[in-house]
Amino acid sequence: MKRPNILYLHSHDTGRYVQPYGHAICTPHLQKLAEEGMLFRQAFCANPTCSPSRACLLTGQYAHSNGMLGLAHRGFALNDYSQHILHTLRRHGYIAALAGVQHIASHTDGGAWRKIGYDRHLGDPSVAHTAAAEFILSNPAQPFFLSVGFVETHREFPDAHPEDDA
């Protein structure tokens, strides 16, 4: 049986009010993907913030088990990056590529994609859509897990101020 390619699209703060879920916000490309791929209608979010939510999805573990109890850019991290789904997929012949943001490892060292275990980094969020399309059109010989992270819909997040926590 041929192994399917896996395209994991994720964005910040987009919500569910888009065309594939029956709402008026026109998203024709997402609609086409939903029609030709898989659309989850009975899903829930395991955590209310970005990093822990993604970590739960990609490890299959709740945040209290995987270690991602807060935002990656605030110093939180997975206990064990080998629990990320891409490592399981690799054992089954997949290659793993990242285009855009991933938000489960800190970007401070510039090699977060390596820390997680991606085989290739295709570019930052400003070129994610183009880089992902070029990767897919290159027709890789192996099945792939391609993570494409978009930030265009992200709301501004205030800086932490200790005096505000009083």
Tab-separated table of N, CA and C in Angstrom:
chain	number	residue	atom	x	y	z
A	1	MET	N	0.837	-1.180	0.000
A	1	MET	CA	0.000	0.000	0.000
A	1	MET	C	0.883	1.245	0.000
A	2	LYS	N	0.575	2.165	-0.861
A	2	LYS	CA	1.332	3.411	-0.940
A	2	LYS	C	1.015	4.286	0.274
A	3	ARG	N	2.059	4.820	0.878
A	3	ARG	CA	1.878	5.693	2.035
A	3	ARG	C	1.515	7.094	1.555
A	4	PRO	N	0.473	7.691	2.131
A	4	PRO	CA	0.057	9.026	1.688
A	4	PRO	C	1.000	10.107	2.211
A	5	ASN	N	1.142	11.165	1.459
A	5	ASN	CA	1.842	12.343	1.954
A	5	ASN	C	0.941	13.012	2.978
A	6	ILE	N	1.551	13.647	3.970
A	6	ILE	CA	0.788	14.325	5.019
A	6	ILE	C	1.142	15.803	4.983
A	7	LEU	N	0.142	16.632	4.749
A	7	LEU	CA	0.299	18.079	4.738
A	7	LEU	C	-0.404	18.614	5.976
A	8	TYR	N	0.375	19.113	6.920
A	8	TYR	CA	-0.149	19.641	8.177
A	8	TYR	C	-0.110	21.161	8.093
A	9	LEU	N	-1.277	21.775	7.869
A	9	LEU	CA	-1.394	23.232	7.795
A	9	LEU	C	-1.871	23.744	9.146
A	10	HIS	N	-1.198	24.751	9.661
A	10	HIS	CA	-1.626	25.332	10.928
A	10	HIS	C	-1.390	26.829	10.907
A	11	SER	N	-2.315	27.530	11.537
A	11	SER	CA	-2.203	28.986	11.601
A	11	SER	C	-2.594	29.442	12.997
A	12	HIS	N	-2.190	30.628	13.319
A	12	HIS	CA	-2.493	31.198	14.628
A	12	HIS	C	-3.823	31.942	14.581
A	13	ASP	N	-4.679	31.676	15.539
A	13	ASP	CA	-5.888	32.464	15.782
A	13	ASP	C	-6.881	32.514	14.624
A	14	THR	N	-6.817	31.605	13.684
A	14	THR	CA	-7.751	31.645	12.555
A	14	THR	C	-9.166	31.310	12.994
A	15	GLY	N	-9.298	30.340	13.847
A	15	GLY	CA	-10.628	29.945	14.302
A	15	GLY	C	-11.322	29.039	13.300
A	16	ARG	N	-12.571	28.742	13.579
A	16	ARG	CA	-13.314	27.807	12.730
A	16	ARG	C	-14.322	28.492	11.820
A	17	TYR	N	-14.355	29.798	11.802
A	17	TYR	CA	-15.367	30.508	11.029
A	17	TYR	C	-14.941	30.713	9.586
A	18	VAL	N	-14.582	29.623	8.933
A	18	VAL	CA	-14.144	29.649	7.538
A	18	VAL	C	-15.058	28.746	6.712
A	19	GLN	N	-14.978	28.874	5.426
A	19	GLN	CA	-15.873	28.208	4.486
A	19	GLN	C	-16.031	26.695	4.689
A	20	PRO	N	-14.968	25.926	4.894
A	20	PRO	CA	-15.159	24.475	5.032
A	20	PRO	C	-16.084	24.072	6.184
A	21	TYR	N	-16.229	24.943	7.168
A	21	TYR	CA	-17.094	24.648	8.307
A	21	TYR	C	-18.464	25.309	8.180
A	22	GLY	N	-18.797	25.751	6.957
A	22	GLY	CA	-20.126	26.281	6.690
A	22	GLY	C	-20.328	27.749	7.018
A	23	HIS	N	-19.261	28.507	7.154
A	23	HIS	CA	-19.386	29.925	7.483
A	23	HIS	C	-19.116	30.796	6.260
A	24	ALA	N	-19.456	32.061	6.359
A	24	ALA	CA	-19.437	32.961	5.205
A	24	ALA	C	-18.053	33.464	4.795
A	25	ILE	N	-17.048	33.306	5.627
A	25	ILE	CA	-15.721	33.789	5.250
A	25	ILE	C	-15.197	32.903	4.132
A	26	CYS	N	-15.037	33.508	2.972
A	26	CYS	CA	-14.670	32.773	1.765
A	26	CYS	C	-13.193	32.366	1.801
A	27	THR	N	-12.958	31.078	1.818
A	27	THR	CA	-11.599	30.521	1.796
A	27	THR	C	-11.577	29.386	0.768
A	28	PRO	N	-11.590	29.739	-0.523
A	28	PRO	CA	-11.736	28.713	-1.570
A	28	PRO	C	-10.644	27.650	-1.582
A	29	HIS	N	-9.429	28.016	-1.263
A	29	HIS	CA	-8.352	27.022	-1.272
A	29	HIS	C	-8.495	26.047	-0.103
A	30	LEU	N	-8.871	26.564	1.067
A	30	LEU	CA	-9.131	25.674	2.197
A	30	LEU	C	-10.337	24.787	1.906
A	31	GLN	N	-11.337	25.353	1.236
A	31	GLN	CA	-12.521	24.579	0.870
A	31	GLN	C	-12.147	23.411	-0.040
A	32	LYS	N	-11.296	23.681	-1.022
A	32	LYS	CA	-10.876	22.622	-1.949
A	32	LYS	C	-10.076	21.539	-1.215
A	33	LEU	N	-9.171	21.964	-0.332
A	33	LEU	CA	-8.418	20.986	0.470
A	33	LEU	C	-9.364	20.125	1.310
A	34	ALA	N	-10.369	20.754	1.898
A	34	ALA	CA	-11.327	20.017	2.719
A	34	ALA	C	-12.112	19.010	1.881
A	35	GLU	N	-12.460	19.397	0.672
A	35	GLU	CA	-13.216	18.504	-0.209
A	35	GLU	C	-12.377	17.323	-0.681
A	36	GLU	N	-11.081	17.545	-0.871
A	36	GLU	CA	-10.210	16.496	-1.408
A	36	GLU	C	-9.433	15.740	-0.331
A	37	GLY	N	-9.434	16.273	0.877
A	37	GLY	CA	-8.666	15.654	1.952
A	37	GLY	C	-9.558	15.241	3.099
A	38	MET	N	-9.152	15.586	4.295
A	38	MET	CA	-9.880	15.204	5.492
A	38	MET	C	-10.194	16.462	6.294
A	39	LEU	N	-11.438	16.569	6.736
A	39	LEU	CA	-11.882	17.705	7.537
A	39	LEU	C	-12.407	17.163	8.863
A	40	PHE	N	-11.857	17.650	9.948
A	40	PHE	CA	-12.291	17.205	11.267
A	40	PHE	C	-13.396	18.126	11.769
A	41	ARG	N	-14.559	17.563	12.030
A	41	ARG	CA	-15.699	18.350	12.503
A	41	ARG	C	-15.978	18.132	13.990
A	42	GLN	N	-15.479	17.061	14.548
A	42	GLN	CA	-15.713	16.780	15.960
A	42	GLN	C	-14.367	16.658	16.658
A	43	ALA	N	-13.679	17.758	16.733
A	43	ALA	CA	-12.357	17.798	17.348
A	43	ALA	C	-12.392	18.795	18.502
A	44	PHE	N	-11.432	18.693	19.373
A	44	PHE	CA	-11.335	19.665	20.449
A	44	PHE	C	-9.885	20.066	20.620
A	45	CYS	N	-9.694	21.182	21.248
A	45	CYS	CA	-8.361	21.713	21.490
A	45	CYS	C	-7.914	21.248	22.881
A	46	ALA	N	-6.759	20.618	22.948
A	46	ALA	CA	-6.275	20.071	24.216
A	46	ALA	C	-5.705	21.133	25.146
A	47	ASN	N	-5.493	22.337	24.632
A	47	ASN	CA	-4.926	23.413	25.437
A	47	ASN	C	-5.315	24.744	24.806
A	48	PRO	N	-5.528	25.792	25.598
A	48	PRO	CA	-5.989	27.058	25.039
A	48	PRO	C	-4.908	27.956	24.426
A	49	THR	N	-3.639	27.590	24.519
A	49	THR	CA	-2.596	28.436	23.935
A	49	THR	C	-1.800	27.669	22.882
A	50	CYS	N	-1.119	28.432	22.021
A	50	CYS	CA	-0.447	27.910	20.819
A	50	CYS	C	0.468	26.720	21.060
A	51	SER	N	1.552	26.935	21.762
A	51	SER	CA	2.582	25.899	21.910
A	51	SER	C	2.053	24.622	22.559
A	52	PRO	N	1.368	24.709	23.703
A	52	PRO	CA	0.864	23.478	24.304
A	52	PRO	C	-0.152	22.750	23.422
A	53	SER	N	-0.998	23.498	22.739
A	53	SER	CA	-1.990	22.879	21.866
A	53	SER	C	-1.326	22.107	20.734
A	54	ARG	N	-0.358	22.729	20.074
A	54	ARG	CA	0.370	22.046	18.994
A	54	ARG	C	1.142	20.839	19.529
A	55	ALA	N	1.777	21.009	20.674
A	55	ALA	CA	2.553	19.914	21.255
A	55	ALA	C	1.661	18.716	21.580
A	56	CYS	N	0.465	18.971	22.074
A	56	CYS	CA	-0.470	17.879	22.365
A	56	CYS	C	-0.846	17.144	21.087
A	57	LEU	N	-1.169	17.878	20.055
A	57	LEU	CA	-1.541	17.272	18.779
A	57	LEU	C	-0.391	16.463	18.188
A	58	LEU	N	0.809	17.008	18.227
A	58	LEU	CA	1.947	16.393	17.541
A	58	LEU	C	2.652	15.301	18.345
A	59	THR	N	2.361	15.201	19.641
A	59	THR	CA	2.945	14.121	20.444
A	59	THR	C	1.909	13.084	20.870
A	60	GLY	N	0.635	13.461	20.825
A	60	GLY	CA	-0.406	12.561	21.317
A	60	GLY	C	-0.471	12.526	22.831
A	61	GLN	N	0.147	13.507	23.484
A	61	GLN	CA	0.191	13.556	24.945
A	61	GLN	C	-0.340	14.902	25.428
A	62	TYR	N	-1.012	14.876	26.576
A	62	TYR	CA	-1.434	16.128	27.188
A	62	TYR	C	-0.209	16.923	27.629
A	63	ALA	N	-0.381	18.226	27.782
A	63	ALA	CA	0.731	19.111	28.131
A	63	ALA	C	1.422	18.702	29.432
A	64	HIS	N	0.667	18.258	30.422
A	64	HIS	CA	1.298	17.864	31.691
A	64	HIS	C	2.174	16.629	31.525
A	65	SER	N	1.981	15.880	30.449
A	65	SER	CA	2.831	14.718	30.174
A	65	SER	C	3.984	15.052	29.238
A	66	ASN	N	3.719	15.898	28.224
A	66	ASN	CA	4.786	16.195	27.246
A	66	ASN	C	5.702	17.333	27.682
A	67	GLY	N	5.326	18.088	28.715
A	67	GLY	CA	6.183	19.139	29.241
A	67	GLY	C	5.932	20.538	28.711
A	68	MET	N	5.148	20.667	27.653
A	68	MET	CA	4.901	21.980	27.048
A	68	MET	C	3.741	22.649	27.792
A	69	LEU	N	4.067	23.248	28.927
A	69	LEU	CA	3.054	23.843	29.790
A	69	LEU	C	2.782	25.306	29.485
A	70	GLY	N	3.558	25.893	28.585
A	70	GLY	CA	3.386	27.298	28.219
A	70	GLY	C	3.948	27.534	26.834
A	71	LEU	N	4.130	28.788	26.491
A	71	LEU	CA	4.580	29.160	25.148
A	71	LEU	C	6.079	28.923	24.963
A	72	ALA	N	6.442	28.403	23.806
A	72	ALA	CA	7.850	28.095	23.511
A	72	ALA	C	8.726	29.338	23.600
A	73	HIS	N	8.224	30.471	23.117
A	73	HIS	CA	9.043	31.686	23.157
A	73	HIS	C	9.133	32.276	24.565
A	74	ARG	N	8.465	31.670	25.515
A	74	ARG	CA	8.580	32.066	26.914
A	74	ARG	C	9.368	31.032	27.717
A	75	GLY	N	10.059	30.128	27.006
A	75	GLY	CA	10.962	29.203	27.675
A	75	GLY	C	10.454	27.792	27.915
A	76	PHE	N	9.238	27.496	27.528
A	76	PHE	CA	8.721	26.144	27.730
A	76	PHE	C	9.159	25.246	26.582
A	77	ALA	N	9.288	23.942	26.857
A	77	ALA	CA	9.775	22.996	25.848
A	77	ALA	C	9.201	21.608	26.104
A	78	LEU	N	9.264	20.779	25.085
A	78	LEU	CA	8.883	19.377	25.249
A	78	LEU	C	9.911	18.674	26.132
A	79	ASN	N	9.454	17.712	26.904
A	79	ASN	CA	10.377	16.890	27.695
A	79	ASN	C	11.270	16.065	26.786
A	80	ASP	N	10.691	15.592	25.679
A	80	ASP	CA	11.402	14.673	24.796
A	80	ASP	C	10.927	14.898	23.360
A	81	TYR	N	11.750	15.547	22.554
A	81	TYR	CA	11.353	15.852	21.178
A	81	TYR	C	11.219	14.603	20.314
A	82	SER	N	11.739	13.473	20.772
A	82	SER	CA	11.578	12.240	19.992
A	82	SER	C	10.143	11.724	20.044
A	83	GLN	N	9.300	12.327	20.877
A	83	GLN	CA	7.888	11.954	20.933
A	83	GLN	C	7.065	12.631	19.834
A	84	HIS	N	7.655	13.578	19.118
A	84	HIS	CA	6.970	14.267	18.012
A	84	HIS	C	6.619	13.252	16.931
A	85	ILE	N	5.472	13.380	16.333
A	85	ILE	CA	4.989	12.427	15.330
A	85	ILE	C	5.961	12.220	14.173
A	86	LEU	N	6.758	13.218	13.840
A	86	LEU	CA	7.653	13.064	12.690
A	86	LEU	C	8.662	11.933	12.905
A	87	HIS	N	9.011	11.637	14.151
A	87	HIS	CA	9.952	10.542	14.420
A	87	HIS	C	9.307	9.179	14.151
A	88	THR	N	8.047	9.047	14.485
A	88	THR	CA	7.313	7.814	14.165
A	88	THR	C	7.184	7.669	12.659
A	89	LEU	N	6.838	8.751	11.985
A	89	LEU	CA	6.700	8.706	10.527
A	89	LEU	C	8.032	8.370	9.857
A	90	ARG	N	9.121	8.917	10.370
A	90	ARG	CA	10.443	8.637	9.787
A	90	ARG	C	10.757	7.136	9.844
A	91	ARG	N	10.393	6.502	10.944
A	91	ARG	CA	10.628	5.054	11.068
A	91	ARG	C	9.849	4.264	10.017
A	92	HIS	N	8.870	4.912	9.413
A	92	HIS	CA	8.059	4.267	8.375
A	92	HIS	C	8.351	4.839	6.991
A	93	GLY	N	9.531	5.441	6.837
A	93	GLY	CA	9.991	5.867	5.521
A	93	GLY	C	9.665	7.283	5.099
A	94	TYR	N	9.124	8.092	5.986
A	94	TYR	CA	8.773	9.476	5.656
A	94	TYR	C	9.967	10.411	5.840
A	95	ILE	N	9.970	11.491	5.077
A	95	ILE	CA	10.862	12.610	5.358
A	95	ILE	C	9.997	13.712	5.959
A	96	ALA	N	10.604	14.570	6.750
A	96	ALA	CA	9.859	15.625	7.433
A	96	ALA	C	10.436	16.981	7.064
A	97	ALA	N	9.557	17.873	6.617
A	97	ALA	CA	9.980	19.220	6.236
A	97	ALA	C	9.092	20.245	6.928
A	98	LEU	N	9.671	21.395	7.208
A	98	LEU	CA	8.967	22.496	7.859
A	98	LEU	C	9.065	23.738	6.997
A	99	ALA	N	7.927	24.372	6.764
A	99	ALA	CA	7.884	25.681	6.104
A	99	ALA	C	7.131	26.616	7.039
A	100	GLY	N	7.735	27.733	7.376
A	100	GLY	CA	7.079	28.682	8.263
A	100	GLY	C	7.340	28.384	9.725
A	101	VAL	N	6.368	28.734	10.553
A	101	VAL	CA	6.514	28.655	12.002
A	101	VAL	C	6.134	27.263	12.508
A	102	GLN	N	6.762	26.857	13.617
A	102	GLN	CA	6.405	25.584	14.244
A	102	GLN	C	5.920	25.788	15.682
A	103	HIS	N	6.501	26.671	16.433
A	103	HIS	CA	6.066	27.138	17.751
A	103	HIS	C	6.027	26.077	18.846
A	104	ILE	N	6.878	25.034	18.742
A	104	ILE	CA	7.006	24.110	19.881
A	104	ILE	C	8.452	23.986	20.347
A	105	ALA	N	9.334	24.764	19.740
A	105	ALA	CA	10.719	24.856	20.215
A	105	ALA	C	11.134	26.316	20.082
A	106	SER	N	11.930	26.782	21.013
A	106	SER	CA	12.377	28.170	21.010
A	106	SER	C	13.226	28.477	19.781
A	107	HIS	N	13.035	29.670	19.238
A	107	HIS	CA	13.785	30.094	18.050
A	107	HIS	C	15.091	30.800	18.406
A	108	THR	N	15.436	30.868	19.677
A	108	THR	CA	16.590	31.668	20.087
A	108	THR	C	17.906	31.177	19.505
A	109	ASP	N	18.027	29.865	19.288
A	109	ASP	CA	19.296	29.358	18.755
A	109	ASP	C	19.296	29.252	17.235
A	110	GLY	N	18.174	29.518	16.586
A	110	GLY	CA	18.102	29.474	15.131
A	110	GLY	C	18.005	28.081	14.553
A	111	GLY	N	18.097	27.064	15.360
A	111	GLY	CA	18.037	25.692	14.865
A	111	GLY	C	16.892	24.896	15.463
A	112	ALA	N	15.788	25.568	15.771
A	112	ALA	CA	14.658	24.889	16.407
A	112	ALA	C	14.148	23.725	15.573
A	113	TRP	N	14.147	23.881	14.268
A	113	TRP	CA	13.651	22.802	13.398
A	113	TRP	C	14.513	21.551	13.534
A	114	ARG	N	15.824	21.739	13.735
A	114	ARG	CA	16.723	20.592	13.943
A	114	ARG	C	16.460	19.938	15.303
A	115	LYS	N	16.237	20.782	16.309
A	115	LYS	CA	15.981	20.280	17.658
A	115	LYS	C	14.749	19.374	17.657
A	116	ILE	N	13.723	19.762	16.915
A	116	ILE	CA	12.502	18.961	16.832
A	116	ILE	C	12.766	17.681	16.049
A	117	GLY	N	13.584	17.784	14.996
A	117	GLY	CA	13.929	16.603	14.210
A	117	GLY	C	13.558	16.654	12.744
A	118	TYR	N	13.186	17.838	12.255
A	118	TYR	CA	12.863	17.955	10.826
A	118	TYR	C	14.105	17.686	9.984
A	119	ASP	N	13.901	17.070	8.830
A	119	ASP	CA	14.992	16.817	7.890
A	119	ASP	C	15.350	18.072	7.109
A	120	ARG	N	14.337	18.885	6.843
A	120	ARG	CA	14.566	20.090	6.037
A	120	ARG	C	13.760	21.261	6.565
A	121	HIS	N	14.357	22.449	6.487
A	121	HIS	CA	13.655	23.695	6.793
A	121	HIS	C	13.546	24.467	5.490
A	122	LEU	N	12.330	24.747	5.071
A	122	LEU	CA	12.094	25.335	3.753
A	122	LEU	C	12.005	26.852	3.757
A	123	GLY	N	11.956	27.476	4.911
A	123	GLY	CA	11.901	28.933	4.967
A	123	GLY	C	11.019	29.425	6.093
A	124	ASP	N	11.167	30.711	6.402
A	124	ASP	CA	10.410	31.309	7.496
A	124	ASP	C	8.972	31.618	7.055
A	125	PRO	N	8.123	32.137	7.968
A	125	PRO	CA	6.720	32.370	7.635
A	125	PRO	C	6.476	33.271	6.424
A	126	SER	N	7.381	34.189	6.144
A	126	SER	CA	7.153	35.104	5.014
A	126	SER	C	7.167	34.391	3.664
A	127	VAL	N	7.753	33.203	3.601
A	127	VAL	CA	7.814	32.455	2.334
A	127	VAL	C	7.192	31.064	2.465
A	128	ALA	N	6.472	30.813	3.541
A	128	ALA	CA	5.954	29.469	3.817
A	128	ALA	C	5.117	28.918	2.674
A	129	HIS	N	4.178	29.710	2.167
A	129	HIS	CA	3.285	29.194	1.123
A	129	HIS	C	4.045	28.840	-0.149
A	130	THR	N	4.968	29.695	-0.564
A	130	THR	CA	5.754	29.438	-1.775
A	130	THR	C	6.687	28.250	-1.572
A	131	ALA	N	7.371	28.221	-0.438
A	131	ALA	CA	8.307	27.130	-0.151
A	131	ALA	C	7.587	25.786	-0.089
A	132	ALA	N	6.415	25.762	0.528
A	132	ALA	CA	5.647	24.518	0.617
A	132	ALA	C	5.211	24.051	-0.767
A	133	ALA	N	4.721	24.976	-1.585
A	133	ALA	CA	4.289	24.614	-2.944
A	133	ALA	C	5.456	24.069	-3.757
A	134	GLU	N	6.604	24.714	-3.661
A	134	GLU	CA	7.782	24.245	-4.404
A	134	GLU	C	8.208	22.852	-3.937
A	135	PHE	N	8.139	22.621	-2.640
A	135	PHE	CA	8.497	21.307	-2.107
A	135	PHE	C	7.557	20.233	-2.651
A	136	ILE	N	6.262	20.489	-2.605
A	136	ILE	CA	5.280	19.518	-3.098
A	136	ILE	C	5.474	19.265	-4.588
A	137	LEU	N	5.685	20.330	-5.361
A	137	LEU	CA	5.867	20.193	-6.812
A	137	LEU	C	7.176	19.502	-7.180
A	138	SER	N	8.136	19.467	-6.245
A	138	SER	CA	9.401	18.775	-6.521
A	138	SER	C	9.218	17.255	-6.518
A	139	ASN	N	8.039	16.809	-6.085
A	139	ASN	CA	7.677	15.390	-6.101
A	139	ASN	C	8.729	14.515	-5.405
A	140	PRO	N	8.925	14.704	-4.097
A	140	PRO	CA	9.924	13.914	-3.377
A	140	PRO	C	9.726	12.409	-3.576
A	141	ALA	N	10.823	11.689	-3.625
A	141	ALA	CA	10.775	10.239	-3.848
A	141	ALA	C	10.136	9.503	-2.669
A	142	GLN	N	10.328	10.015	-1.463
A	142	GLN	CA	9.769	9.393	-0.269
A	142	GLN	C	8.452	10.063	0.088
A	143	PRO	N	7.575	9.354	0.804
A	143	PRO	CA	6.393	10.038	1.325
A	143	PRO	C	6.861	11.099	2.320
A	144	PHE	N	6.075	12.160	2.459
A	144	PHE	CA	6.523	13.244	3.331
A	144	PHE	C	5.471	13.678	4.331
A	145	PHE	N	5.987	14.250	5.436
A	145	PHE	CA	5.203	14.986	6.415
A	145	PHE	C	5.671	16.422	6.260
A	146	LEU	N	4.800	17.276	5.750
A	146	LEU	CA	5.145	18.679	5.536
A	146	LEU	C	4.313	19.538	6.472
A	147	SER	N	4.973	20.204	7.389
A	147	SER	CA	4.335	21.116	8.328
A	147	SER	C	4.474	22.529	7.784
A	148	VAL	N	3.338	23.199	7.590
A	148	VAL	CA	3.345	24.563	7.060
A	148	VAL	C	2.632	25.460	8.067
A	149	GLY	N	3.402	26.376	8.678
A	149	GLY	CA	2.856	27.237	9.715
A	149	GLY	C	2.737	28.680	9.270
A	150	PHE	N	1.527	29.213	9.385
A	150	PHE	CA	1.241	30.592	8.981
A	150	PHE	C	0.995	31.467	10.213
A	151	VAL	N	1.393	32.727	10.123
A	151	VAL	CA	1.205	33.649	11.247
A	151	VAL	C	0.357	34.865	10.885
A	152	GLU	N	-0.104	34.949	9.663
A	152	GLU	CA	-0.799	36.156	9.208
A	152	GLU	C	-2.037	36.500	10.034
A	153	THR	N	-2.709	35.499	10.585
A	153	THR	CA	-3.922	35.767	11.361
A	153	THR	C	-3.653	35.946	12.854
A	154	HIS	N	-2.401	35.946	13.263
A	154	HIS	CA	-2.058	36.038	14.686
A	154	HIS	C	-2.349	37.437	15.223
A	155	ARG	N	-3.038	37.470	16.355
A	155	ARG	CA	-3.275	38.740	17.041
A	155	ARG	C	-2.003	39.161	17.767
A	156	GLU	N	-1.894	40.434	18.049
A	156	GLU	CA	-0.753	40.920	18.824
A	156	GLU	C	-0.811	40.314	20.220
A	157	PHE	N	0.338	39.903	20.713
A	157	PHE	CA	0.429	39.326	22.052
A	157	PHE	C	1.251	40.284	22.895
A	158	PRO	N	0.695	40.762	24.012
A	158	PRO	CA	1.425	41.753	24.816
A	158	PRO	C	2.673	41.166	25.461
A	159	ASP	N	3.676	42.007	25.630
A	159	ASP	CA	4.877	41.597	26.348
A	159	ASP	C	4.523	41.352	27.811
A	160	ALA	N	5.250	40.460	28.435
A	160	ALA	CA	5.030	40.166	29.852
A	160	ALA	C	5.609	41.292	30.697
A	161	HIS	N	4.844	41.758	31.641
A	161	HIS	CA	5.287	42.798	32.568
A	161	HIS	C	4.975	42.318	33.983
A	162	PRO	N	6.005	42.058	34.785
A	162	PRO	CA	5.776	41.540	36.140
A	162	PRO	C	4.813	42.393	36.960
A	163	GLU	N	4.845	43.713	36.754
A	163	GLU	CA	3.967	44.575	37.544
A	163	GLU	C	2.496	44.359	37.197
A	164	ASP	N	2.212	43.818	36.006
A	164	ASP	CA	0.829	43.545	35.623
A	164	ASP	C	0.297	42.271	36.268
A	165	ASP	N	1.190	41.450	36.787
A	165	ASP	CA	0.781	40.179	37.368
A	165	ASP	C	0.375	40.307	38.838
A	166	ALA	N	0.485	41.488	39.398
A	166	ALA	CA	0.181	41.675	40.820
A	166	ALA	C	-1.300	41.602	41.096
